[in-house]
Amino acid sequence: DSGVTQTPKHLITATGQRVTLRCSPRSGDLSVYWYQQSLDQGLQFLIQYYNGEERAKGNILERFSAQQFPDLHSELNLSSLELGDSALYFCASSSRTGTGTQYFGPGTRLLVL
Amino acid sequence: GQSLEQPSEVTAVEGAIVQINCTYQTSGFYGLSWYQQHDGGAPTFLSYNALDGLEETGRFSSFLSRSDSYGYLLLQELQMKDSASYFCAPSGSARQLTFGSGTQLTVLP
């Protein structure tokens, strides 16, 4: 158990819909990262927050957005969903930014039908 | 630019030693991390090398050569439970980890 929690575990929705994925980092960790992993693919970095502020952006679509709240939990919002958005979405946390050590949550498996 | 290469698949038998190589090209390189991921599971941190040389953690060791932009993960005394995907992930000036497609390790009895 990494100490990072993600909800929900599974999500099934339809094209065009909007969903929100939630992540709670390990106690004391200020950085939160979001990754997307499609079938048999590597992890694609989406976005990072550090202590409430956006720190870095990766290959995140304009239809996706995220934020980190004062209590340090983070939410990833996916809108106008397409079939290709079906993937595992992982959240990871670390105590500081720029570290090679990240602790991953169990992921949210999103299926868009 | 950025690039990352590691073998897509490696197969070995129980008790053997296997080495997974990784070559990278990353702007403003800081260090190289290794992660393990079992099917359907979350990636788990294995090791991080910021300096040249070998880091040992139990049955796993990781090596880095900054001048060669090269690293490897060495797994000794392979066990069936080591069957998983292994990702090398360099961190660069953007301080982000870049994950490739990983190496699928299959351990045979």
mmCIF file of C-alpha atoms in Angstrom:
data_model
loop_
_atom_site.group_PDB
_atom_site.id
_atom_site.type_symbol
_atom_site.label_atom_id
_atom_site.label_comp_id
_atom_site.label_asym_id
_atom_site.label_seq_id
_atom_site.Cartn_x
_atom_site.Cartn_y
_atom_site.Cartn_z
ATOM 1 C CA ASP A 1 0.000 0.000 0.000
ATOM 2 C CA SER A 2 1.630 3.218 -1.204
ATOM 3 C CA GLY A 3 -0.553 5.486 0.916
ATOM 4 C CA VAL A 4 -1.979 7.164 -2.193
ATOM 5 C CA THR A 5 -5.704 6.680 -2.661
ATOM 6 C CA GLN A 6 -7.745 7.078 -5.805
ATOM 7 C CA THR A 7 -11.476 6.964 -6.371
ATOM 8 C CA PRO A 8 -13.329 5.512 -8.069
ATOM 9 C CA LYS A 9 -11.567 2.260 -8.936
ATOM 10 C CA HIS A 10 -13.665 1.711 -12.015
ATOM 11 C CA LEU A 11 -15.733 4.058 -14.119
ATOM 12 C CA ILE A 12 -17.904 3.257 -17.112
ATOM 13 C CA THR A 13 -19.416 6.104 -19.049
ATOM 14 C CA ALA A 14 -20.522 7.141 -22.501
ATOM 15 C CA THR A 15 -18.907 9.279 -25.160
ATOM 16 C CA GLY A 16 -19.482 12.964 -24.684
ATOM 17 C CA GLN A 17 -19.789 12.695 -20.929
ATOM 18 C CA ARG A 18 -17.671 14.275 -18.219
ATOM 19 C CA VAL A 19 -16.062 12.516 -15.259
ATOM 20 C CA THR A 20 -13.976 13.490 -12.250
ATOM 21 C CA LEU A 21 -11.213 11.339 -10.838
ATOM 22 C CA ARG A 22 -10.022 11.956 -7.315
ATOM 23 C CA CYS A 23 -6.655 11.442 -5.677
ATOM 24 C CA SER A 24 -5.422 11.815 -2.117
ATOM 25 C CA PRO A 25 -1.634 11.884 -1.810
ATOM 26 C CA ARG A 26 0.436 10.282 0.918
ATOM 27 C CA SER A 27 0.396 12.160 4.163
ATOM 28 C CA GLY A 28 2.880 15.008 3.941
ATOM 29 C CA ASP A 29 3.429 14.821 0.191
ATOM 30 C CA LEU A 30 3.004 18.146 -1.562
ATOM 31 C CA SER A 31 3.382 17.030 -5.181
ATOM 32 C CA VAL A 32 0.700 15.235 -7.133
ATOM 33 C CA TYR A 33 1.147 13.850 -10.624
ATOM 34 C CA TRP A 34 -1.411 12.458 -13.057
ATOM 35 C CA TYR A 35 -0.602 9.810 -15.642
ATOM 36 C CA GLN A 36 -2.573 8.045 -18.351
ATOM 37 C CA GLN A 37 -1.816 4.464 -19.347
ATOM 38 C CA SER A 38 -3.605 3.029 -22.350
ATOM 39 C CA LEU A 39 -3.642 -0.671 -23.147
ATOM 40 C CA ASP A 40 -0.110 -2.033 -23.469
ATOM 41 C CA GLN A 41 1.318 1.467 -23.385
ATOM 42 C CA GLY A 42 3.716 3.214 -21.106
ATOM 43 C CA LEU A 43 2.757 5.893 -18.686
ATOM 44 C CA GLN A 44 2.026 9.246 -20.244
ATOM 45 C CA PHE A 45 2.571 12.180 -17.918
ATOM 46 C CA LEU A 46 -0.385 14.536 -17.913
ATOM 47 C CA ILE A 47 0.115 17.202 -15.271
ATOM 48 C CA GLN A 48 1.756 17.972 -11.945
ATOM 49 C CA TYR A 49 0.700 20.108 -9.009
ATOM 50 C CA TYR A 50 2.841 21.208 -6.124
ATOM 51 C CA ASN A 51 1.230 22.614 -3.005
ATOM 52 C CA GLY A 52 -1.818 23.762 -4.895
ATOM 53 C CA GLU A 53 -0.112 25.244 -7.910
ATOM 54 C CA GLU A 54 0.335 23.778 -11.360
ATOM 55 C CA ARG A 55 4.004 22.921 -11.787
ATOM 56 C CA ALA A 56 4.280 21.141 -15.099
ATOM 57 C CA LYS A 57 2.162 20.021 -18.008
ATOM 58 C CA GLY A 58 2.698 17.016 -20.196
ATOM 59 C CA ASN A 59 0.567 15.626 -22.981
ATOM 60 C CA ILE A 60 -2.699 16.708 -21.467
ATOM 61 C CA LEU A 61 -5.594 17.344 -23.823
ATOM 62 C CA GLU A 62 -7.506 20.603 -23.635
ATOM 63 C CA ARG A 63 -10.604 18.566 -22.731
ATOM 64 C CA PHE A 64 -8.808 17.515 -19.538
ATOM 65 C CA SER A 65 -8.147 19.712 -16.551
ATOM 66 C CA ALA A 66 -6.979 19.231 -13.004
ATOM 67 C CA GLN A 67 -6.565 21.052 -9.745
ATOM 68 C CA GLN A 68 -5.098 20.539 -6.312
ATOM 69 C CA PHE A 69 -7.075 21.720 -3.329
ATOM 70 C CA PRO A 70 -5.831 23.296 -0.057
ATOM 71 C CA ASP A 71 -6.016 19.912 1.664
ATOM 72 C CA LEU A 72 -3.682 18.672 -1.130
ATOM 73 C CA HIS A 73 -6.088 16.218 -2.693
ATOM 74 C CA SER A 74 -6.351 16.517 -6.446
ATOM 75 C CA GLU A 75 -9.017 16.007 -9.056
ATOM 76 C CA LEU A 76 -8.657 15.257 -12.746
ATOM 77 C CA ASN A 77 -11.608 16.299 -14.871
ATOM 78 C CA LEU A 78 -12.141 14.641 -18.227
ATOM 79 C CA SER A 79 -14.812 16.111 -20.488
ATOM 80 C CA SER A 80 -16.313 15.420 -23.907
ATOM 81 C CA LEU A 81 -15.074 11.897 -23.501
ATOM 82 C CA GLU A 82 -14.062 9.868 -26.528
ATOM 83 C CA LEU A 83 -13.544 6.146 -26.942
ATOM 84 C CA GLY A 84 -9.803 6.713 -27.019
ATOM 85 C CA ASP A 85 -9.861 8.143 -23.519
ATOM 86 C CA SER A 86 -10.447 4.657 -22.146
ATOM 87 C CA ALA A 87 -7.378 3.958 -20.046
ATOM 88 C CA LEU A 88 -5.948 3.551 -16.583
ATOM 89 C CA TYR A 89 -5.422 6.877 -14.879
ATOM 90 C CA PHE A 90 -2.826 6.933 -12.133
ATOM 91 C CA CYS A 91 -2.116 9.526 -9.575
ATOM 92 C CA ALA A 92 1.266 9.638 -7.885
ATOM 93 C CA SER A 93 2.662 11.752 -5.097
ATOM 94 C CA SER A 94 6.061 12.762 -3.820
ATOM 95 C CA SER A 95 7.338 14.809 -0.937
ATOM 96 C CA ARG A 96 8.919 17.390 -3.193
ATOM 97 C CA THR A 97 9.044 18.276 -6.824
ATOM 98 C CA GLY A 98 11.671 16.960 -9.173
ATOM 99 C CA THR A 99 12.274 13.751 -7.297
ATOM 100 C CA GLY A 100 12.677 10.443 -9.050
ATOM 101 C CA THR A 101 10.722 8.744 -6.294
ATOM 102 C CA GLN A 102 7.003 8.808 -6.802
ATOM 103 C CA TYR A 103 4.366 6.748 -5.035
ATOM 104 C CA PHE A 104 1.500 5.621 -7.201
ATOM 105 C CA GLY A 105 -2.102 5.072 -6.302
ATOM 106 C CA PRO A 106 -4.035 1.991 -7.457
ATOM 107 C CA GLY A 107 -5.457 3.828 -10.460
ATOM 108 C CA THR A 108 -8.883 4.469 -11.894
ATOM 109 C CA ARG A 109 -9.879 2.304 -14.837
ATOM 110 C CA LEU A 110 -12.017 4.359 -17.197
ATOM 111 C CA LEU A 111 -14.058 2.743 -19.914
ATOM 112 C CA VAL A 112 -15.800 4.980 -22.415
ATOM 113 C CA LEU A 113 -18.521 3.251 -24.427
ATOM 114 C CA GLY B 1 14.694 16.293 -27.595
ATOM 115 C CA GLN B 2 13.905 13.290 -25.509
ATOM 116 C CA SER B 3 14.206 9.612 -26.331
ATOM 117 C CA LEU B 4 14.157 6.435 -24.342
ATOM 118 C CA GLU B 5 15.049 2.879 -25.348
ATOM 119 C CA GLN B 6 14.694 -0.355 -23.466
ATOM 120 C CA PRO B 7 13.953 -3.866 -24.718
ATOM 121 C CA SER B 8 10.286 -4.661 -25.086
ATOM 122 C CA GLU B 9 10.555 -8.213 -23.761
ATOM 123 C CA VAL B 10 12.986 -10.313 -21.745
ATOM 124 C CA THR B 11 12.574 -13.941 -20.704
ATOM 125 C CA ALA B 12 14.596 -15.791 -18.086
ATOM 126 C CA VAL B 13 14.262 -18.795 -15.787
ATOM 127 C CA GLU B 14 13.814 -18.890 -12.060
ATOM 128 C CA GLY B 15 17.039 -18.397 -10.163
ATOM 129 C CA ALA B 16 18.787 -16.693 -13.072
ATOM 130 C CA ILE B 17 20.135 -13.165 -13.377
ATOM 131 C CA VAL B 18 18.704 -10.726 -15.890
ATOM 132 C CA GLN B 19 19.810 -7.266 -16.936
ATOM 133 C CA ILE B 20 17.420 -4.729 -18.439
ATOM 134 C CA ASN B 21 19.211 -1.970 -20.307
ATOM 135 C CA CYS B 22 18.033 1.563 -20.795
ATOM 136 C CA THR B 23 19.438 4.314 -22.986
ATOM 137 C CA TYR B 24 18.014 7.768 -22.843
ATOM 138 C CA GLN B 25 18.345 11.255 -24.168
ATOM 139 C CA THR B 26 16.949 13.850 -21.808
ATOM 140 C CA SER B 27 17.493 17.586 -21.642
ATOM 141 C CA GLY B 28 19.120 18.620 -18.385
ATOM 142 C CA PHE B 29 19.351 15.077 -17.041
ATOM 143 C CA TYR B 30 18.990 14.715 -13.274
ATOM 144 C CA GLY B 31 18.653 11.034 -12.590
ATOM 145 C CA LEU B 32 17.247 7.687 -13.623
ATOM 146 C CA SER B 33 14.464 5.868 -11.830
ATOM 147 C CA TRP B 34 13.222 2.312 -12.191
ATOM 148 C CA TYR B 35 9.675 1.166 -11.582
ATOM 149 C CA GLN B 36 8.000 -2.224 -11.549
ATOM 150 C CA GLN B 37 4.424 -2.779 -12.630
ATOM 151 C CA HIS B 38 2.484 -6.019 -12.420
ATOM 152 C CA ASP B 39 -0.428 -6.524 -14.786
ATOM 153 C CA GLY B 40 -3.288 -4.258 -13.814
ATOM 154 C CA GLY B 41 -1.373 -2.908 -10.850
ATOM 155 C CA ALA B 42 0.208 0.374 -9.919
ATOM 156 C CA PRO B 43 3.838 1.145 -10.719
ATOM 157 C CA THR B 44 6.093 0.626 -7.732
ATOM 158 C CA PHE B 45 9.324 2.525 -7.210
ATOM 159 C CA LEU B 46 12.432 0.316 -7.265
ATOM 160 C CA SER B 47 15.468 2.578 -7.378
ATOM 161 C CA TYR B 48 16.876 5.963 -8.308
ATOM 162 C CA ASN B 49 20.388 6.791 -9.531
ATOM 163 C CA ALA B 50 21.544 10.373 -9.634
ATOM 164 C CA LEU B 51 25.262 9.601 -9.673
ATOM 165 C CA ASP B 52 27.332 7.181 -11.714
ATOM 166 C CA GLY B 53 27.714 3.736 -10.285
ATOM 167 C CA LEU B 54 25.812 0.849 -8.853
ATOM 168 C CA GLU B 55 23.049 1.012 -6.269
ATOM 169 C CA GLU B 56 22.078 -2.248 -4.615
ATOM 170 C CA THR B 57 18.790 -2.985 -2.904
ATOM 171 C CA GLY B 58 18.403 -6.620 -2.032
ATOM 172 C CA ARG B 59 18.106 -8.738 -5.168
ATOM 173 C CA PHE B 60 17.822 -5.648 -7.361
ATOM 174 C CA SER B 61 20.670 -3.379 -8.428
ATOM 175 C CA SER B 62 20.635 -0.364 -10.686
ATOM 176 C CA PHE B 63 23.538 1.177 -12.552
ATOM 177 C CA LEU B 64 24.000 4.544 -14.176
ATOM 178 C CA SER B 65 26.585 5.991 -16.530
ATOM 179 C CA ARG B 66 25.782 9.633 -17.121
ATOM 180 C CA SER B 67 28.469 10.050 -19.766
ATOM 181 C CA ASP B 68 26.986 7.194 -21.802
ATOM 182 C CA SER B 69 23.339 8.138 -21.106
ATOM 183 C CA TYR B 70 22.907 4.535 -20.107
ATOM 184 C CA GLY B 71 21.610 2.585 -17.186
ATOM 185 C CA TYR B 72 20.522 -0.895 -16.334
ATOM 186 C CA LEU B 73 18.486 -2.790 -13.796
ATOM 187 C CA LEU B 74 19.937 -6.074 -12.605
ATOM 188 C CA LEU B 75 17.653 -8.645 -11.062
ATOM 189 C CA GLN B 76 19.284 -11.573 -9.313
ATOM 190 C CA GLU B 77 17.892 -14.872 -8.073
ATOM 191 C CA LEU B 78 14.829 -14.409 -10.213
ATOM 192 C CA GLN B 79 11.516 -15.472 -8.758
ATOM 193 C CA MET B 80 8.194 -16.066 -10.480
ATOM 194 C CA LYS B 81 6.783 -12.996 -8.778
ATOM 195 C CA ASP B 82 9.353 -10.864 -10.635
ATOM 196 C CA SER B 83 7.354 -11.367 -13.835
ATOM 197 C CA ALA B 84 6.189 -7.826 -14.530
ATOM 198 C CA SER B 85 6.883 -4.764 -16.631
ATOM 199 C CA TYR B 86 9.907 -2.693 -15.740
ATOM 200 C CA PHE B 87 10.177 0.957 -16.666
ATOM 201 C CA CYS B 88 13.222 3.147 -16.668
ATOM 202 C CA ALA B 89 12.289 6.785 -16.223
ATOM 203 C CA PRO B 90 14.817 9.559 -16.623
ATOM 204 C CA SER B 91 14.123 12.934 -15.085
ATOM 205 C CA GLY B 92 15.330 16.039 -16.854
ATOM 206 C CA SER B 93 15.298 19.798 -16.585
ATOM 207 C CA ALA B 94 11.518 19.776 -16.521
ATOM 208 C CA ARG B 95 11.890 17.618 -13.395
ATOM 209 C CA GLN B 96 9.354 15.196 -14.789
ATOM 210 C CA LEU B 97 9.722 11.482 -15.208
ATOM 211 C CA THR B 98 9.557 10.179 -18.750
ATOM 212 C CA PHE B 99 8.258 6.647 -18.931
ATOM 213 C CA GLY B 100 8.697 4.543 -22.032
ATOM 214 C CA SER B 101 6.729 1.463 -22.976
ATOM 215 C CA GLY B 102 8.667 -0.664 -20.520
ATOM 216 C CA THR B 103 10.224 -4.117 -20.622
ATOM 217 C CA GLN B 104 7.978 -7.105 -20.077
ATOM 218 C CA LEU B 105 9.935 -9.649 -18.012
ATOM 219 C CA THR B 106 8.707 -13.217 -18.049
ATOM 220 C CA VAL B 107 10.205 -15.619 -15.523
ATOM 221 C CA LEU B 108 9.838 -19.273 -16.451
ATOM 222 C CA PRO B 109 9.895 -22.140 -13.951
#
